[in-house]
mmCIF file of C-alpha atoms in Angstrom:
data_model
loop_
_atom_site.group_PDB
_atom_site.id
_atom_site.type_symbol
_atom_site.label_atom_id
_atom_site.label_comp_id
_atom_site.label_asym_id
_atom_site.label_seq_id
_atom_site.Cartn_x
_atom_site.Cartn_y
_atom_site.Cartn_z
ATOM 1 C CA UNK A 15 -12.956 -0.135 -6.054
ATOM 2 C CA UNK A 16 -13.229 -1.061 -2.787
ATOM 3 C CA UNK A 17 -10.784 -3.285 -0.750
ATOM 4 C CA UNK A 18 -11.968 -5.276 2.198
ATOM 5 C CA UNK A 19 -9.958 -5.385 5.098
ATOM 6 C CA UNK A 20 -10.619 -8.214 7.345
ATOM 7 C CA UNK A 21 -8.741 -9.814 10.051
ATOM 8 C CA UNK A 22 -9.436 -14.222 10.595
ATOM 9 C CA UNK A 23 -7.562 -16.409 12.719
ATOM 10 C CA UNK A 24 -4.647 -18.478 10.600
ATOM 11 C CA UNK A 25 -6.183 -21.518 10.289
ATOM 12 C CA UNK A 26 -9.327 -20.218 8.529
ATOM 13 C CA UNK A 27 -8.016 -17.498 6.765
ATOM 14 C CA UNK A 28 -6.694 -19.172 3.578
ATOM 15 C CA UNK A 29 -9.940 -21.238 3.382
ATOM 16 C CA UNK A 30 -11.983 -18.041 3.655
ATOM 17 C CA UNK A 31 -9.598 -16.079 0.891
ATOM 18 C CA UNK A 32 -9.932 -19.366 -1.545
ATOM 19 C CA UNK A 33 -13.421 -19.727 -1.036
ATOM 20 C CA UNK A 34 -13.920 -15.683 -1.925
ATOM 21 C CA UNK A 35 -11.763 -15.801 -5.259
ATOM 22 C CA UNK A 36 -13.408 -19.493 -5.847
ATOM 23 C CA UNK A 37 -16.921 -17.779 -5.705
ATOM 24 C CA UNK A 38 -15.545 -15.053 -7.997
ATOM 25 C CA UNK A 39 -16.721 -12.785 -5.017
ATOM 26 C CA UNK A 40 -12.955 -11.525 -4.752
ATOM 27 C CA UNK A 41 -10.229 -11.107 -7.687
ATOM 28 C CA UNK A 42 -7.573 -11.522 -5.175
ATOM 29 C CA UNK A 43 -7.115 -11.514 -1.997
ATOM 30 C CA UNK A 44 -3.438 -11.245 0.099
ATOM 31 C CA UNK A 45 -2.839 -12.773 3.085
ATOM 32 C CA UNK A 46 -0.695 -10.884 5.906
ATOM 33 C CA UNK A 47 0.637 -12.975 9.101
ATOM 34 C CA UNK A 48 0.114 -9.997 12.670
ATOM 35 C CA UNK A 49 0.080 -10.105 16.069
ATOM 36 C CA UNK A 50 -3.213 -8.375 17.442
ATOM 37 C CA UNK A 51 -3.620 -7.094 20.913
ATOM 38 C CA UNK A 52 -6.974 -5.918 21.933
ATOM 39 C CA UNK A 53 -9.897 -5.795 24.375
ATOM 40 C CA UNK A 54 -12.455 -8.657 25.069
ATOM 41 C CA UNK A 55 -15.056 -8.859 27.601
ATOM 42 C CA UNK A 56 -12.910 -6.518 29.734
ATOM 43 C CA UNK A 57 -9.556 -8.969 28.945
ATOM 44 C CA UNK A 58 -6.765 -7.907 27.034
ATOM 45 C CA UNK A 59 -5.878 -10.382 24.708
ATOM 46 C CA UNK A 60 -2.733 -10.630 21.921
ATOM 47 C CA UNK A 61 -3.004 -13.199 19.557
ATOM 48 C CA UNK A 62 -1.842 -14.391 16.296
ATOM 49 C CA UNK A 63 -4.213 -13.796 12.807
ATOM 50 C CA UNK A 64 -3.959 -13.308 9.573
ATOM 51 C CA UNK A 65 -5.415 -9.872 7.935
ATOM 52 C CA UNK A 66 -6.645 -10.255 4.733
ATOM 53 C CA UNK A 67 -6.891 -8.113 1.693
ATOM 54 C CA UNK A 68 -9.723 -8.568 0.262
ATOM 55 C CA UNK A 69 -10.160 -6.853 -3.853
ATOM 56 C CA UNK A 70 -13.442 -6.406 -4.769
ATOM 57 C CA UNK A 71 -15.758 -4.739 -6.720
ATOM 58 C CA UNK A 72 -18.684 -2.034 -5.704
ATOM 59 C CA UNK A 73 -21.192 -4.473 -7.281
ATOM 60 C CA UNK A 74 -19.985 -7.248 -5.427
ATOM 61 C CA UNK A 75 -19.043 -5.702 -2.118
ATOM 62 C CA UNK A 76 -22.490 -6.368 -0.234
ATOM 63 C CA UNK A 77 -22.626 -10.154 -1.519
ATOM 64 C CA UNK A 78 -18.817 -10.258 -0.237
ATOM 65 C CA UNK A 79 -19.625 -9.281 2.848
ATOM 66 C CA UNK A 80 -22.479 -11.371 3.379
ATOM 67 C CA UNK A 81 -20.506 -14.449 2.147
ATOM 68 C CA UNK A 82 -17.613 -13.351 4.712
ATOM 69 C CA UNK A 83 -19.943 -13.136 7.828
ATOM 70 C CA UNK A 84 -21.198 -16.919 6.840
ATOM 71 C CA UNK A 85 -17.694 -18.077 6.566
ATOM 72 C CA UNK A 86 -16.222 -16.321 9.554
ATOM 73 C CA UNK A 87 -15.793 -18.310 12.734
ATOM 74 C CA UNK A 88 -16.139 -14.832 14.644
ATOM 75 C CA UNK A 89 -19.563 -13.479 15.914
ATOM 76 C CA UNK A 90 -17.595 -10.307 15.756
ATOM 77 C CA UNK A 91 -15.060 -10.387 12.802
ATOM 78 C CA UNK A 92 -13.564 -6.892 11.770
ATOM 79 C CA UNK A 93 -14.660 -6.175 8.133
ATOM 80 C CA UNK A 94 -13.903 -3.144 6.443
ATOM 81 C CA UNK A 95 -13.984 -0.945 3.315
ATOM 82 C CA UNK A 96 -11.202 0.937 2.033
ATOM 83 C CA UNK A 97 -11.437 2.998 -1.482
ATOM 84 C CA UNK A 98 -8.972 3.822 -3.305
ATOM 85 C CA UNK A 99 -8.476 7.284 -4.898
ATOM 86 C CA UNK A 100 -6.738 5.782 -8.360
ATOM 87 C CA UNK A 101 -6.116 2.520 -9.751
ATOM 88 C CA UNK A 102 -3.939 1.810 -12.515
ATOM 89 C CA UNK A 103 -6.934 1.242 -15.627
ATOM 90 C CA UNK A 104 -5.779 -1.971 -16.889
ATOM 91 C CA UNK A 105 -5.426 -3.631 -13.191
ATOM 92 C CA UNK A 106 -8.586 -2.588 -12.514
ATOM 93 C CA UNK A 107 -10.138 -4.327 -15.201
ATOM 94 C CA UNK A 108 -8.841 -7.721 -14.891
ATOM 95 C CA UNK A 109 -10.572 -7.171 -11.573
ATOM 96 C CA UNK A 110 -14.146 -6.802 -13.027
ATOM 97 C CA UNK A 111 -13.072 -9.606 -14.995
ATOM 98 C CA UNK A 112 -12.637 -12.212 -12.448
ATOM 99 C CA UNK A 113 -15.574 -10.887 -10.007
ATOM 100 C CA UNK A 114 -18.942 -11.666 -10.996
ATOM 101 C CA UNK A 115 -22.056 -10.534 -9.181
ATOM 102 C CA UNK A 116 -25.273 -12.135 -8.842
ATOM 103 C CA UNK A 117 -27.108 -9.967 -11.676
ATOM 104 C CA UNK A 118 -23.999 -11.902 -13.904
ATOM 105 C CA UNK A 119 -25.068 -15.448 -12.920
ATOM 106 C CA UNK B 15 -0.225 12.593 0.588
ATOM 107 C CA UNK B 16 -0.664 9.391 -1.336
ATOM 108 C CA UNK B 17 0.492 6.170 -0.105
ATOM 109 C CA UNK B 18 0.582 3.550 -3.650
ATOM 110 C CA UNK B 19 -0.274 0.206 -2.620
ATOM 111 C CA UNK B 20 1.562 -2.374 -4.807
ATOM 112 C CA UNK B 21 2.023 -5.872 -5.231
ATOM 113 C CA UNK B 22 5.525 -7.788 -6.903
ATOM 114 C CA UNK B 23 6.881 -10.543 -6.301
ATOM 115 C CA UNK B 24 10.009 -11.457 -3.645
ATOM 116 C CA UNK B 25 12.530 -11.206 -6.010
ATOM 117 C CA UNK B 26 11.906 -7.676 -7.601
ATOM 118 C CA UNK B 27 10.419 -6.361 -4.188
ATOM 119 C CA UNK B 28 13.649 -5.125 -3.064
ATOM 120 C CA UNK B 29 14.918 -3.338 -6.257
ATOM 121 C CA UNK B 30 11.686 -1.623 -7.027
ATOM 122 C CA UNK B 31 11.552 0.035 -3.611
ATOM 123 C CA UNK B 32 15.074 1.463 -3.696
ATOM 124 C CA UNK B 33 15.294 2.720 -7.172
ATOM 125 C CA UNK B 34 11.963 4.854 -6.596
ATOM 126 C CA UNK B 35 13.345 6.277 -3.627
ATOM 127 C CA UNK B 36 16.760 6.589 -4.982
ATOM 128 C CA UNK B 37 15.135 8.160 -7.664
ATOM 129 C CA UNK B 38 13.028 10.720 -5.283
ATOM 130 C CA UNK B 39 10.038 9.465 -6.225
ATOM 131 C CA UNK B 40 9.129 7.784 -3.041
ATOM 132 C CA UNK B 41 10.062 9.023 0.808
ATOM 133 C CA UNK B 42 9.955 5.789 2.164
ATOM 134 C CA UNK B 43 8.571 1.963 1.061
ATOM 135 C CA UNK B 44 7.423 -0.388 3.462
ATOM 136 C CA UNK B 45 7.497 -4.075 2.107
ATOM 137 C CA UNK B 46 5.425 -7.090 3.622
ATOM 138 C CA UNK B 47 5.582 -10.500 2.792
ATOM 139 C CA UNK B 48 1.956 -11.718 2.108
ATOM 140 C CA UNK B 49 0.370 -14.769 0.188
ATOM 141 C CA UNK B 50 -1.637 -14.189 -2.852
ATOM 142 C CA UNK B 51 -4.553 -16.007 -4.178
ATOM 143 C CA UNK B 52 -5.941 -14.685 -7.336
ATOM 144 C CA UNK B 53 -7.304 -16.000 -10.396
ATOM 145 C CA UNK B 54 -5.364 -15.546 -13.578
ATOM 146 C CA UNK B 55 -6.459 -16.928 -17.156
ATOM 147 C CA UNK B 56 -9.281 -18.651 -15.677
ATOM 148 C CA UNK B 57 -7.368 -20.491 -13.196
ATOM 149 C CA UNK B 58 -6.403 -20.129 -9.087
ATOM 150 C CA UNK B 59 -3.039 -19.676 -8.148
ATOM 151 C CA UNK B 60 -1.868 -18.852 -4.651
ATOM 152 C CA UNK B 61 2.144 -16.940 -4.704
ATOM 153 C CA UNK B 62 3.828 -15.651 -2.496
ATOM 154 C CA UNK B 63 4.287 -11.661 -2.827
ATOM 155 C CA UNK B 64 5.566 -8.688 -1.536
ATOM 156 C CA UNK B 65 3.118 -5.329 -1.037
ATOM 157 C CA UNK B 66 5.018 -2.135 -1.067
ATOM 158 C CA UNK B 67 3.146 1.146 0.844
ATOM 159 C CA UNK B 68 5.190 3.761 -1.326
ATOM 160 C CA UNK B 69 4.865 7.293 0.328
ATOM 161 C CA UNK B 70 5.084 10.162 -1.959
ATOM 162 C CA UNK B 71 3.684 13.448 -2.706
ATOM 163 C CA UNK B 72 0.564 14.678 -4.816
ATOM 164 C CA UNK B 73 2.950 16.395 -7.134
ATOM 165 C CA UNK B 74 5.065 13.191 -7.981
ATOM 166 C CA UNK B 75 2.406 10.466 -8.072
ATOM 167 C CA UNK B 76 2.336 10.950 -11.998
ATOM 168 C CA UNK B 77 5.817 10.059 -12.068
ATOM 169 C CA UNK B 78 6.020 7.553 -9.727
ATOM 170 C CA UNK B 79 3.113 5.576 -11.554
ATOM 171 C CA UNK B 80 4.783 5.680 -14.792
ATOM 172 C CA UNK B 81 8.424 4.922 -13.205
ATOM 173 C CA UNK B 82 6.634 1.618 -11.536
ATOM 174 C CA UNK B 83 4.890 0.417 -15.095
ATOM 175 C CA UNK B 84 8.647 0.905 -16.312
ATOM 176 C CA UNK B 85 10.092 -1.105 -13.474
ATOM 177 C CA UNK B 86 7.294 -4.394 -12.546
ATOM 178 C CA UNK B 87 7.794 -7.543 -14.080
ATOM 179 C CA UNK B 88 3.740 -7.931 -14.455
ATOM 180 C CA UNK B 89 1.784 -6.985 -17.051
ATOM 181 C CA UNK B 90 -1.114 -6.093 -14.923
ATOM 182 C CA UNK B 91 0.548 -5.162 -11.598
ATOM 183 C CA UNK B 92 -1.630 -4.207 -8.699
ATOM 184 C CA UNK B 93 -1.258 -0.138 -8.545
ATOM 185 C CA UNK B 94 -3.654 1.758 -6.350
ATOM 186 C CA UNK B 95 -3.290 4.901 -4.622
ATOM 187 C CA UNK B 96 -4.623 5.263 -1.114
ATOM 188 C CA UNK B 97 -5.063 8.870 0.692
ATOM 189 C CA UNK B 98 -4.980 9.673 4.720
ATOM 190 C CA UNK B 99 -7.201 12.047 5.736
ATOM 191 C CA UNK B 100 -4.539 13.128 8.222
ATOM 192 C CA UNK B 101 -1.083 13.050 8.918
ATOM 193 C CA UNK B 102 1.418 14.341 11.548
ATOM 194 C CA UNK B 103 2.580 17.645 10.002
ATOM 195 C CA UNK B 104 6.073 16.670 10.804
ATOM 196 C CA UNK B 105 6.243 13.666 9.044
ATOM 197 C CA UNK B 106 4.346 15.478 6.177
ATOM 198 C CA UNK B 107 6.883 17.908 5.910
ATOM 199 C CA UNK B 108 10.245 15.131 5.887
ATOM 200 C CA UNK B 109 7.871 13.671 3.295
ATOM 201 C CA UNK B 110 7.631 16.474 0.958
ATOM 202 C CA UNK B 111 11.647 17.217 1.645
ATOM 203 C CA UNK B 112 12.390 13.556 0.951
ATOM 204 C CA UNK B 113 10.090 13.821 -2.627
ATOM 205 C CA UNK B 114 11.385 15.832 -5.509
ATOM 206 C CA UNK B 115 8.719 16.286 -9.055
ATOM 207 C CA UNK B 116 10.613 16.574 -12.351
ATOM 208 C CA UNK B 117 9.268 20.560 -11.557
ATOM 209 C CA UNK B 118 12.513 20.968 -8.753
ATOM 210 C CA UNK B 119 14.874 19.077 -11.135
ATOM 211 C CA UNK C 30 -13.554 5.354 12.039
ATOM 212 C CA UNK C 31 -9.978 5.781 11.685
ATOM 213 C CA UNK C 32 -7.348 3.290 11.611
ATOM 214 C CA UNK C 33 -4.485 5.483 12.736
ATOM 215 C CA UNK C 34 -1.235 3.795 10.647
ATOM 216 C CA UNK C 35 1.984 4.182 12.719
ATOM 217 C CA UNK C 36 5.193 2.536 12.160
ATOM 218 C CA UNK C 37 7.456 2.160 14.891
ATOM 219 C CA UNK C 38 11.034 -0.411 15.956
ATOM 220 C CA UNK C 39 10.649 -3.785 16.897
ATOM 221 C CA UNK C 40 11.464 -2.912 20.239
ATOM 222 C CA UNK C 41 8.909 -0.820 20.928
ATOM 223 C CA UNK C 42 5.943 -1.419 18.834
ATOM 224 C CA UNK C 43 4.439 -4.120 21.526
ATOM 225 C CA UNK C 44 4.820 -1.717 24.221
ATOM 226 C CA UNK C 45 3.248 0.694 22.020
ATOM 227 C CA UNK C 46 0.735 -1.026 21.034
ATOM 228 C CA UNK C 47 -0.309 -2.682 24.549
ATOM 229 C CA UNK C 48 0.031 1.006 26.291
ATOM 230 C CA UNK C 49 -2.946 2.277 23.720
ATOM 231 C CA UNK C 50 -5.536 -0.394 23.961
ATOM 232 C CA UNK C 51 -4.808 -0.727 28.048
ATOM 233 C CA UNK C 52 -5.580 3.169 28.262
ATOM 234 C CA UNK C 53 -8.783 2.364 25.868
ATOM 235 C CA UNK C 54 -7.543 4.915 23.499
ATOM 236 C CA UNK C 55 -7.505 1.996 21.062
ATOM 237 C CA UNK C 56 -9.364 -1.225 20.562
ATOM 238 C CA UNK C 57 -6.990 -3.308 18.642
ATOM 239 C CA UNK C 58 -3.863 -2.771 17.171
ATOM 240 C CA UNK C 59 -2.833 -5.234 14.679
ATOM 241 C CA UNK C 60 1.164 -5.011 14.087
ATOM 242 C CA UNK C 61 2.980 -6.641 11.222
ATOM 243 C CA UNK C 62 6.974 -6.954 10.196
ATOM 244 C CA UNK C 63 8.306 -5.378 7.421
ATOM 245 C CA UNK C 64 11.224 -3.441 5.747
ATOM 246 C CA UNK C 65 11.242 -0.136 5.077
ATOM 247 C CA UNK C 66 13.372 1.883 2.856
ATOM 248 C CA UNK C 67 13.796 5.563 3.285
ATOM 249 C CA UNK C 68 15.997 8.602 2.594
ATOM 250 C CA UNK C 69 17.366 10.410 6.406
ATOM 251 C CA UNK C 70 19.753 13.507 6.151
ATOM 252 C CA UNK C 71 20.355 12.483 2.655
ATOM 253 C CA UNK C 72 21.389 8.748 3.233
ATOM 254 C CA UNK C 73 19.160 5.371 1.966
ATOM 255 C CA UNK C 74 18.703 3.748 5.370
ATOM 256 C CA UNK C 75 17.216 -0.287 4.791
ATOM 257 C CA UNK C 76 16.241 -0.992 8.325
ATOM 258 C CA UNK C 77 13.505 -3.770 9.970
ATOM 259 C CA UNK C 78 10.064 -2.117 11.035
ATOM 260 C CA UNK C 79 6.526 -2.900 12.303
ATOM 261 C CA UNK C 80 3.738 -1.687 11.272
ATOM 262 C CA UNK C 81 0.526 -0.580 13.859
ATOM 263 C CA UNK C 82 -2.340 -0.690 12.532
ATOM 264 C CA UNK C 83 -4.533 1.000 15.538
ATOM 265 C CA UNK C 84 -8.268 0.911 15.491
ATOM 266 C CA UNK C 85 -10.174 3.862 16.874
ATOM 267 C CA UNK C 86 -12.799 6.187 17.047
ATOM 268 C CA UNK C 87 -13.561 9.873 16.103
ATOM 269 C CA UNK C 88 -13.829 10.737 19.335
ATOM 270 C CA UNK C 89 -10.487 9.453 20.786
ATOM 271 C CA UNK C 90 -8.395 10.318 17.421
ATOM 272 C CA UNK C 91 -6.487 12.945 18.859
ATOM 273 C CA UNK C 92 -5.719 12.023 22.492
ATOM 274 C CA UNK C 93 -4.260 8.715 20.456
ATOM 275 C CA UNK C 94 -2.328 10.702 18.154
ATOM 276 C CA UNK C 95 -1.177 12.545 21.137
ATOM 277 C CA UNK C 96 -0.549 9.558 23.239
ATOM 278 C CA UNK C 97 1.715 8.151 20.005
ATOM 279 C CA UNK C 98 3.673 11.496 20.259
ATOM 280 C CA UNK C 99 4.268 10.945 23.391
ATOM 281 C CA UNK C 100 5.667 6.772 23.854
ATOM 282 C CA UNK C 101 7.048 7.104 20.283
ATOM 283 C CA UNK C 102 11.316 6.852 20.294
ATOM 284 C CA UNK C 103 10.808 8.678 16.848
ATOM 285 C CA UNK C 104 11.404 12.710 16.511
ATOM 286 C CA UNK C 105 9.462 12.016 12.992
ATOM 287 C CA UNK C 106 7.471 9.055 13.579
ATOM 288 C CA UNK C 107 4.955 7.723 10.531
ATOM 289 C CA UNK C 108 1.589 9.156 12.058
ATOM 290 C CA UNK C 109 -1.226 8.791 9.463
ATOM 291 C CA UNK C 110 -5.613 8.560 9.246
ATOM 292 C CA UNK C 111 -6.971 6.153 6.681
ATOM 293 C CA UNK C 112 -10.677 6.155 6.919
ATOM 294 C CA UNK C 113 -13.501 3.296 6.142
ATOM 295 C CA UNK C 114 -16.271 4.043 3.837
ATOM 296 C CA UNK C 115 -17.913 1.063 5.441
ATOM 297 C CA UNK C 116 -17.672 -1.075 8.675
ATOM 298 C CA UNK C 117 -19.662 -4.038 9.828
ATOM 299 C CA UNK C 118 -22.127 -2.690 12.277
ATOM 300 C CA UNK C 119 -21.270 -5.140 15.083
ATOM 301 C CA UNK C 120 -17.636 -4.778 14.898
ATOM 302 C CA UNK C 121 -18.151 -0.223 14.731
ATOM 303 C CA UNK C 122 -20.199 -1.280 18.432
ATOM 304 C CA UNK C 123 -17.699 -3.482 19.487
ATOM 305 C CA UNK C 124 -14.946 -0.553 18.952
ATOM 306 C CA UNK C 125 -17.052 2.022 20.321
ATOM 307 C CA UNK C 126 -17.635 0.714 23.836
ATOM 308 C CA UNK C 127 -13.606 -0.511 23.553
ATOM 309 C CA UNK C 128 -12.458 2.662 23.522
ATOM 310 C CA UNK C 129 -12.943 5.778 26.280
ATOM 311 C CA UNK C 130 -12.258 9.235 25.169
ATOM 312 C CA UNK C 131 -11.538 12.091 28.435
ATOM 313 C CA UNK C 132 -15.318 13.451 28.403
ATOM 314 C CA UNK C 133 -16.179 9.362 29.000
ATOM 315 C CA UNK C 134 -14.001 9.408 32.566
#
């Protein structure tokens, strides 16, 4: 099951992870405060954002990410899969539970 | 080498982590404070957590799964096992010397 | 692409972390607080950490991991790969022309 990793600025990242688990898109998604330094145009910046975890499932992953790139206020937002290699059975199916994918609707 | 991702809440973070590697089932546990927003019986909630990266060894994920269903408050705690696809051999090898499987007891 | 995972003292994780992206062996490094519980010549040590989380490329894994070797105050520092399965397109660019391997000077 895949978990998204994407990083937003703070003040749209808890909108973003409400919206997701709103839209059933995400089960659950955890919010981590960092400090990012990277390269911009050739400018090193360093600022504050918020990465998020993003829980998911493989049906819903390409809807999620669509639904993140209309929501993000970045033109180039890092979004990323990670699988995991085991998940403990009965967590993973309260997440199937609580995401639904557009065949469900 | 597995790293078991893991979410409880602030209260039982601490505990958890240190009886697993007490117990030699985990080299090392990193703990984060995060938010969570989920949905749970049909409705959102948003809680602070804690996310553990527990470090262990092929040989005592088994254990350490079943030790950390003994040990979580939840019900249905968030238990999924991430693998690198490379690691500094030295750190590997305090790894494996930190971990002992109910085989070397 | 890998996100090399490093953990590292408060003290030095910024320097760290500024060193790789200004020598374009990374293009981001997020780093985050936590606590991190771990067994060293037999004793539990409890002590405050950050996390890197250090965004890369294929081509520039190992002069990073080398690079890491060499700032890091750790004889056994936390050096590990996690892989994507996936990565928005624009963001895999952006990271690409972020980051110079040797053959690129």
């Amino acid at each position: 099951m895949p978990t998204v990793f994407v990083t937003a600025p703070p003040e749209s990242a808890d909108e973003l992870a409400r919206t997701l688990v709103e839209e059933r898109l995400a089960a659950c998604v955890n919010r981590l405060a960092c400090d990012s330094i990277y390269r911009w145009e050739d400018e090193i910046h360093d600022d504050e954002e918020r990465i998020l975890l993003v829980k998911t499932t493989d049906e819903a992953y390409d809807d999620l990410v669509a639904r993140v790139r209309d929501l993000h206020p970045y033109d180039v937002p890092c979004v990323e899969r990670f699988d995991e290699t085991d998940v403990l059975p009965v967590y993973a199916d309260w997440r199937d539970d609580a995401v639904r994918t557009r065949s469900d609707d």
